[in-house]
Tab-separated table of C-alpha atoms in Angstrom:
chain	number	residue	atom	x	y	z
A	1	MET	CA	-0.302	-0.118	0.426
A	2	THR	CA	1.447	3.584	-1.047
A	3	GLU	CA	1.701	6.083	1.386
A	4	ALA	CA	-0.866	8.863	0.499
A	5	ALA	CA	-0.829	12.208	1.708
A	6	ALA	CA	-3.872	12.336	4.141
A	7	PRO	CA	-5.856	15.259	3.846
A	8	ALA	CA	-5.068	18.215	6.688
A	9	PRO	CA	-7.147	17.828	9.421
A	10	GLU	CA	-7.750	21.766	9.669
A	11	SER	CA	-6.959	24.782	7.509
A	12	ARG	CA	-4.384	27.177	8.139
A	13	PRO	CA	-6.312	30.476	9.141
A	14	PRO	CA	-8.469	28.528	12.377
A	15	LEU	CA	-4.627	27.368	13.705
A	16	ARG	CA	-3.243	31.033	13.116
A	17	ILE	CA	-6.132	32.383	15.035
A	18	ARG	CA	-5.760	30.076	17.924
A	19	TRP	CA	-1.941	31.278	17.779
A	20	ALA	CA	-3.436	34.517	17.792
A	21	LEU	CA	-5.371	34.100	20.778
A	22	ALA	CA	-2.844	32.229	22.624
A	23	PHE	CA	-0.447	35.591	22.009
A	24	VAL	CA	-3.056	37.823	23.125
A	25	VAL	CA	-3.489	36.097	26.496
A	26	PHE	CA	0.178	35.840	26.631
A	27	ALA	CA	0.624	39.801	26.163
A	28	VAL	CA	-2.112	40.287	28.584
A	29	PHE	CA	-0.146	38.774	31.608
A	30	PHE	CA	3.175	39.685	30.374
A	31	ALA	CA	1.912	43.551	30.632
A	32	VAL	CA	0.561	42.511	34.022
A	33	ASN	CA	3.583	40.790	35.136
A	34	ALA	CA	5.650	43.977	33.983
A	35	TRP	CA	3.507	46.188	35.907
A	36	LEU	CA	3.798	44.253	38.844
A	37	GLN	CA	7.534	44.128	38.256
A	38	PRO	CA	8.884	47.004	36.630
A	39	SER	CA	12.357	45.267	36.522
A	40	LEU	CA	10.829	42.338	33.895
A	41	LEU	CA	12.010	44.303	30.912
A	42	THR	CA	15.619	43.857	31.963
A	43	ALA	CA	17.710	41.016	30.333
A	44	ARG	CA	18.887	39.638	33.828
A	45	VAL	CA	15.095	39.244	34.761
A	46	LEU	CA	13.960	38.414	31.484
A	47	THR	CA	16.683	35.316	31.342
A	48	SER	CA	15.644	34.413	35.173
A	49	ASN	CA	12.500	33.927	34.221
A	50	LEU	CA	13.162	31.883	31.186
A	51	THR	CA	15.051	29.711	33.305
A	52	SER	CA	12.156	29.357	35.536
A	53	PHE	CA	9.723	28.365	32.520
A	54	LEU	CA	12.181	26.608	30.337
A	55	PRO	CA	11.474	22.900	32.043
A	56	LEU	CA	7.621	23.426	31.591
A	57	VAL	CA	8.046	24.953	28.025
A	58	LEU	CA	10.221	21.554	27.219
A	59	VAL	CA	7.762	19.407	28.867
A	60	ALA	CA	4.647	20.947	27.157
A	61	ILE	CA	6.609	20.758	23.447
A	62	GLY	CA	7.148	16.836	24.112
A	63	GLN	CA	3.225	16.503	25.182
A	64	THR	CA	1.985	18.556	22.378
A	65	TYR	CA	3.238	15.567	20.095
A	66	VAL	CA	1.496	13.045	21.690
A	67	VAL	CA	-1.792	15.256	22.064
A	68	LEU	CA	-1.868	16.070	18.404
A	69	ALA	CA	-2.099	12.293	17.367
A	70	GLY	CA	-5.110	11.837	19.927
A	71	ASP	CA	-3.239	10.325	22.883
A	72	ILE	CA	-1.736	11.543	26.348
A	73	ASP	CA	0.901	10.910	28.367
A	74	LEU	CA	0.298	11.220	32.336
A	75	SER	CA	3.512	10.053	33.054
A	76	ALA	CA	5.645	12.790	31.736
A	77	GLY	CA	5.982	14.482	34.932
A	78	ALA	CA	6.859	10.984	36.313
A	79	ILE	CA	9.456	10.762	34.066
A	80	ILE	CA	11.002	14.020	34.770
A	81	ALA	CA	11.109	12.657	38.618
A	82	LEU	CA	12.642	9.542	37.442
A	83	VAL	CA	15.283	11.152	35.232
A	84	ASN	CA	16.133	13.816	37.916
A	85	VAL	CA	16.985	11.243	40.682
A	86	SER	CA	18.949	8.967	38.366
A	87	VAL	CA	20.926	11.656	36.747
A	88	VAL	CA	22.026	13.173	40.329
A	89	THR	CA	22.605	9.964	41.838
A	90	LEU	CA	24.781	8.450	39.177
A	91	ILE	CA	26.993	11.933	38.557
A	92	GLU	CA	27.517	11.397	42.670
A	93	GLN	CA	28.086	7.830	42.317
A	94	ALA	CA	30.455	7.924	39.647
A	95	GLY	CA	32.641	10.839	41.307
A	96	GLY	CA	31.207	14.203	40.187
A	97	SER	CA	33.842	14.146	37.337
A	98	GLY	CA	33.596	15.825	33.950
A	99	GLY	CA	33.248	12.448	32.624
A	100	ALA	CA	30.667	11.755	35.261
A	101	ILE	CA	28.633	14.715	34.342
A	102	ALA	CA	28.660	13.587	30.655
A	103	LEU	CA	27.540	9.785	31.529
A	104	GLY	CA	24.893	11.276	33.804
A	105	LEU	CA	23.462	13.609	30.797
A	106	ALA	CA	23.492	10.702	28.208
A	107	ALA	CA	22.078	8.270	30.713
A	108	GLY	CA	19.128	10.804	31.467
A	109	ILE	CA	18.559	11.181	28.039
A	110	ALA	CA	18.316	7.588	27.270
A	111	LEU	CA	16.158	7.076	30.382
A	112	GLY	CA	13.820	9.826	29.022
A	113	ILE	CA	13.767	8.098	25.598
A	114	LEU	CA	13.148	4.477	26.650
A	115	CYS	CA	10.162	5.411	29.271
A	116	GLY	CA	8.451	7.303	26.101
A	117	LEU	CA	9.315	4.249	24.017
A	118	LEU	CA	7.479	1.751	26.933
A	119	ASN	CA	4.799	4.255	26.973
A	120	GLY	CA	4.456	4.116	23.027
A	121	LEU	CA	4.719	0.158	22.821
A	122	LEU	CA	2.147	-0.224	25.258
A	123	VAL	CA	-0.507	2.334	23.951
A	124	ALA	CA	0.351	2.380	20.514
A	125	VAL	CA	1.430	-1.432	19.810
A	126	LEU	CA	-0.554	-3.362	22.543
A	127	ARG	CA	-3.692	-0.946	22.160
A	128	LEU	CA	-4.127	-0.060	25.631
A	129	GLN	CA	-6.130	3.073	26.524
A	130	ALA	CA	-3.603	6.063	26.587
A	131	ILE	CA	-4.916	7.860	29.849
A	132	VAL	CA	-5.009	4.390	31.876
A	133	THR	CA	-1.474	3.379	30.718
A	134	THR	CA	0.257	6.224	31.222
A	135	PHE	CA	-1.374	6.744	34.395
A	136	ALA	CA	-0.199	3.305	35.478
A	137	THR	CA	3.410	3.603	34.248
A	138	SER	CA	3.444	7.180	36.188
A	139	ILE	CA	3.182	5.416	39.089
A	140	VAL	CA	5.732	3.018	38.500
A	141	PHE	CA	8.016	5.375	37.440
A	142	GLY	CA	7.305	7.630	40.234
A	143	GLY	CA	7.976	4.628	42.582
A	144	ILE	CA	11.278	3.711	40.936
A	145	ALA	CA	12.260	7.514	41.749
A	146	LEU	CA	11.095	7.285	45.222
A	147	TRP	CA	13.176	3.754	45.460
A	148	ILE	CA	16.339	5.476	44.122
A	149	LEU	CA	16.117	8.726	46.540
A	150	PRO	CA	13.517	8.493	49.217
A	151	GLN	CA	13.694	12.028	49.775
A	152	ALA	CA	15.071	15.401	48.353
A	153	GLY	CA	18.669	15.392	48.502
A	154	GLY	CA	22.340	14.626	46.694
A	155	SER	CA	24.177	17.408	44.784
A	156	VAL	CA	25.782	18.027	41.633
A	157	PRO	CA	29.279	19.343	40.950
A	158	GLN	CA	29.767	22.891	40.505
A	159	ALA	CA	30.676	22.414	36.970
A	160	TYR	CA	27.234	21.194	36.296
A	161	TRP	CA	24.982	24.096	37.636
A	162	ARG	CA	27.509	26.836	37.016
A	163	GLY	CA	27.599	25.454	33.374
A	164	TYR	CA	23.820	25.461	33.421
A	165	ALA	CA	24.197	29.369	34.828
A	166	GLY	CA	26.752	30.164	31.673
A	167	GLY	CA	26.471	30.982	28.359
A	168	LEU	CA	28.178	32.177	25.339
A	169	GLY	CA	29.325	35.786	25.840
A	170	PRO	CA	26.443	37.575	26.864
A	171	VAL	CA	23.982	34.990	25.804
A	172	LYS	CA	22.881	32.752	28.550
A	173	LEU	CA	22.513	28.823	28.009
A	174	THR	CA	18.942	28.717	28.980
A	175	VAL	CA	18.396	31.025	26.382
A	176	ILE	CA	20.064	29.162	23.658
A	177	LEU	CA	18.523	26.067	24.820
A	178	PHE	CA	15.060	28.117	24.625
A	179	LEU	CA	15.856	29.028	20.741
A	180	VAL	CA	17.111	25.581	20.109
A	181	ALA	CA	13.807	24.035	21.324
A	182	LEU	CA	12.108	26.540	19.176
A	183	GLY	CA	13.773	25.937	16.164
A	184	THR	CA	13.729	22.206	16.546
A	185	ALA	CA	9.776	22.967	17.030
A	186	ILE	CA	9.636	24.632	13.776
A	187	LEU	CA	11.715	22.578	12.106
A	188	PHE	CA	9.762	19.386	12.959
A	189	SER	CA	6.489	21.665	12.015
A	190	ARG	CA	7.710	21.315	8.294
A	191	MET	CA	8.765	18.048	8.129
A	192	ARG	CA	6.003	15.023	6.605
A	193	TRP	CA	6.204	13.481	9.906
A	194	TYR	CA	4.443	16.123	11.710
A	195	ARG	CA	1.687	16.434	8.920
A	196	HIS	CA	0.993	12.682	9.172
A	197	LEU	CA	0.747	13.328	13.352
A	198	LEU	CA	-1.897	15.651	12.171
A	199	ALA	CA	-3.848	13.117	10.129
A	200	ILE	CA	-3.873	10.513	12.700
A	201	GLY	CA	-5.112	12.890	15.502
A	202	GLY	CA	-7.825	13.939	13.151
A	203	ASN	CA	-8.784	10.762	11.903
A	204	ARG	CA	-6.891	7.858	12.865
A	205	LEU	CA	-9.156	5.166	10.794
A	206	GLY	CA	-8.717	7.094	7.637
A	207	ALA	CA	-4.923	7.942	8.181
A	208	PHE	CA	-4.612	3.976	8.497
A	209	GLN	CA	-6.605	3.395	5.490
A	210	SER	CA	-4.549	5.792	3.285
A	211	GLY	CA	-1.547	3.941	4.404
A	212	LEU	CA	-0.088	5.839	6.996
A	213	ALA	CA	1.888	3.953	9.839
A	214	VAL	CA	0.040	4.808	12.637
A	215	THR	CA	1.485	2.933	15.031
A	216	ARG	CA	4.819	3.928	14.374
A	217	GLN	CA	4.270	7.535	14.340
A	218	ARG	CA	2.137	7.381	17.630
A	219	VAL	CA	5.188	5.487	19.184
A	220	ILE	CA	7.747	8.011	18.091
A	221	SER	CA	5.304	10.842	19.335
A	222	TYR	CA	5.435	9.131	22.945
A	223	VAL	CA	9.519	8.586	22.198
A	224	LEU	CA	9.578	12.522	21.915
A	225	CYS	CA	7.336	13.207	24.703
A	226	GLY	CA	10.207	11.143	26.688
A	227	LEU	CA	12.750	12.838	25.228
A	228	PHE	CA	11.868	16.568	26.140
A	229	ALA	CA	10.442	15.432	29.687
A	230	ALA	CA	14.162	14.351	30.211
A	231	LEU	CA	15.793	17.668	28.684
A	232	ALA	CA	13.402	19.355	31.743
A	233	ALA	CA	14.657	17.312	34.077
A	234	LEU	CA	18.235	17.514	33.286
A	235	CYS	CA	17.612	21.570	33.374
A	236	LEU	CA	16.109	21.246	36.667
A	237	VAL	CA	19.024	19.593	38.038
A	238	GLY	CA	21.043	22.573	36.786
A	239	GLU	CA	18.683	24.958	38.320
A	240	THR	CA	18.654	23.181	41.724
A	241	ALA	CA	21.691	21.532	41.748
A	242	SER	CA	20.036	18.419	43.501
A	243	ALA	CA	17.211	15.886	43.080
A	244	ASP	CA	13.785	15.613	44.301
A	245	PRO	CA	11.752	12.492	43.567
A	246	LEU	CA	8.429	14.569	44.202
A	247	LEU	CA	9.040	17.179	41.809
A	248	GLY	CA	7.624	16.017	38.778
A	249	PRO	CA	4.147	15.064	39.135
A	250	SER	CA	3.087	19.043	39.042
A	251	PHE	CA	4.480	19.108	35.341
A	252	THR	CA	2.079	16.661	34.379
A	253	LEU	CA	-1.258	18.343	34.424
A	254	THR	CA	0.422	21.590	34.069
A	255	SER	CA	1.755	20.758	30.797
A	256	ILE	CA	-1.350	19.639	29.628
A	257	SER	CA	-3.000	22.835	30.799
A	258	ALA	CA	-0.285	24.784	28.667
A	259	VAL	CA	-0.989	22.614	25.532
A	260	VAL	CA	-4.817	23.070	26.074
A	261	LEU	CA	-3.770	27.006	26.634
A	262	GLY	CA	-1.626	27.350	23.472
A	263	GLY	CA	-5.042	26.078	21.377
A	264	THR	CA	-4.152	22.208	20.381
A	265	ALA	CA	-7.378	20.170	20.772
A	266	LEU	CA	-7.404	17.237	23.373
A	267	ALA	CA	-8.998	14.932	20.834
A	268	GLY	CA	-5.930	15.518	18.663
A	269	GLY	CA	-5.583	16.966	14.841
A	270	ARG	CA	-5.614	20.373	15.683
A	271	GLY	CA	-3.284	22.811	17.125
A	272	GLY	CA	0.923	23.270	17.216
A	273	VAL	CA	3.944	23.603	19.501
A	274	ILE	CA	4.112	27.184	19.046
A	275	GLY	CA	0.745	27.725	20.677
A	276	SER	CA	1.793	25.139	23.402
A	277	ILE	CA	5.044	27.469	24.058
A	278	LEU	CA	2.967	30.628	24.449
A	279	GLY	CA	0.811	28.433	26.755
A	280	ALA	CA	3.785	27.428	28.569
A	281	LEU	CA	5.166	31.049	29.196
A	282	THR	CA	1.518	32.298	30.104
A	283	LEU	CA	1.165	29.869	32.814
A	284	GLY	CA	4.549	30.631	33.990
A	285	LEU	CA	3.849	34.451	34.232
A	286	ILE	CA	0.519	33.517	36.100
A	287	ASN	CA	3.011	32.297	38.774
A	288	ASN	CA	4.777	35.553	38.828
A	289	ILE	CA	1.489	37.445	39.115
A	290	VAL	CA	0.416	35.710	42.064
A	291	PHE	CA	3.393	35.982	43.871
A	292	PHE	CA	4.579	39.814	42.956
A	293	ALA	CA	0.550	40.616	43.936
A	294	LYS	CA	0.835	39.023	47.092
A	295	LEU	CA	-2.419	36.772	46.326
A	296	PRO	CA	-3.232	33.636	48.280
A	297	TYR	CA	-1.464	30.416	46.895
A	298	VAL	CA	-4.497	28.651	45.942
A	299	THR	CA	-5.652	31.661	43.268
A	300	GLN	CA	-2.683	30.527	41.533
A	301	ASP	CA	-4.711	27.206	40.675
A	302	LEU	CA	-7.757	28.994	40.179
A	303	VAL	CA	-6.649	31.549	37.819
A	304	LYS	CA	-5.052	28.617	35.661
A	305	GLY	CA	-8.192	26.489	35.688
A	306	LEU	CA	-10.663	29.399	34.474
A	307	ILE	CA	-7.822	30.117	31.810
A	308	ILE	CA	-8.293	26.609	30.726
A	309	LEU	CA	-11.764	26.073	30.913
A	310	ALA	CA	-12.123	29.257	28.707
A	311	ALA	CA	-9.438	27.616	26.279
A	312	LEU	CA	-11.478	24.538	26.316
A	313	ALA	CA	-14.867	26.226	25.521
A	314	GLY	CA	-13.316	28.366	22.695
A	315	GLY	CA	-12.049	25.041	21.304
A	316	ILE	CA	-15.399	23.420	21.291
A	317	LEU	CA	-17.313	26.638	19.926
A	318	GLY	CA	-14.944	27.157	17.395
A	319	ALA	CA	-15.222	23.385	15.903
A	320	ARG	CA	-19.094	23.442	16.294
A	321	ARG	CA	-18.739	26.238	13.906
């Protein structure tokens, strides 16, 4: 059977409109943030904020690929926790040298890919329900993380966190990593594989009947989610210089929130990574606003929930039109 080009599940204008709305929401919260924090527009503060937002941006990118295919990954946060404690523990036990750091980085990336591959095989190959399966694997990954490191602790050499805080001349490493992630996302969006992913999420049966490798594409989306979760974990190690087996779970629902806020339909087939990046940045700004406005911490979740509900309602109304 020849591989036919499946019909695009959506036209370009609706996608651009969703991204425009995501940008407007981001701009509003950025303006409020700048009002509450006048120093926000300085290079130092912008870089500091980007450093804090980068892990969520990365895991939101990975989650987007899974959601676009019509699936979901509830284990992304647990993968972050597992990679986080594994890398710190491995670097410590290997002596903390430059070679140990390189080994830890490679092992962390490989572990994230393997976790994503396991999810992909269970969901796409064995055809288990995505939400139940990834919830189960999140328990497994989280349990292993707690077994490796029962409580927060450990440390990495100065070379790790100083290197993460450094950069190339005046450009910080976190800015470079963000630009690389953004460029990679744009590159992926121009590939045939990405168009096939949209087709699979929009109409899985139709995509299969048109000759697309549905199972393989879904597995790849989970592998990418595991990879980006691992990269997020490595960034967290650089930011905190330690490990915490319980830091991951909050990233799962927050990454899904960023995806929804960015205009990607949870049913799959509509949306894109650019919107998810804007969504992740917006959620980070909400955290800042709650802090600088000295609002109760519960306000943070309330505002996020209302925004996500509005985004979901807007998506449903748009689909009905």
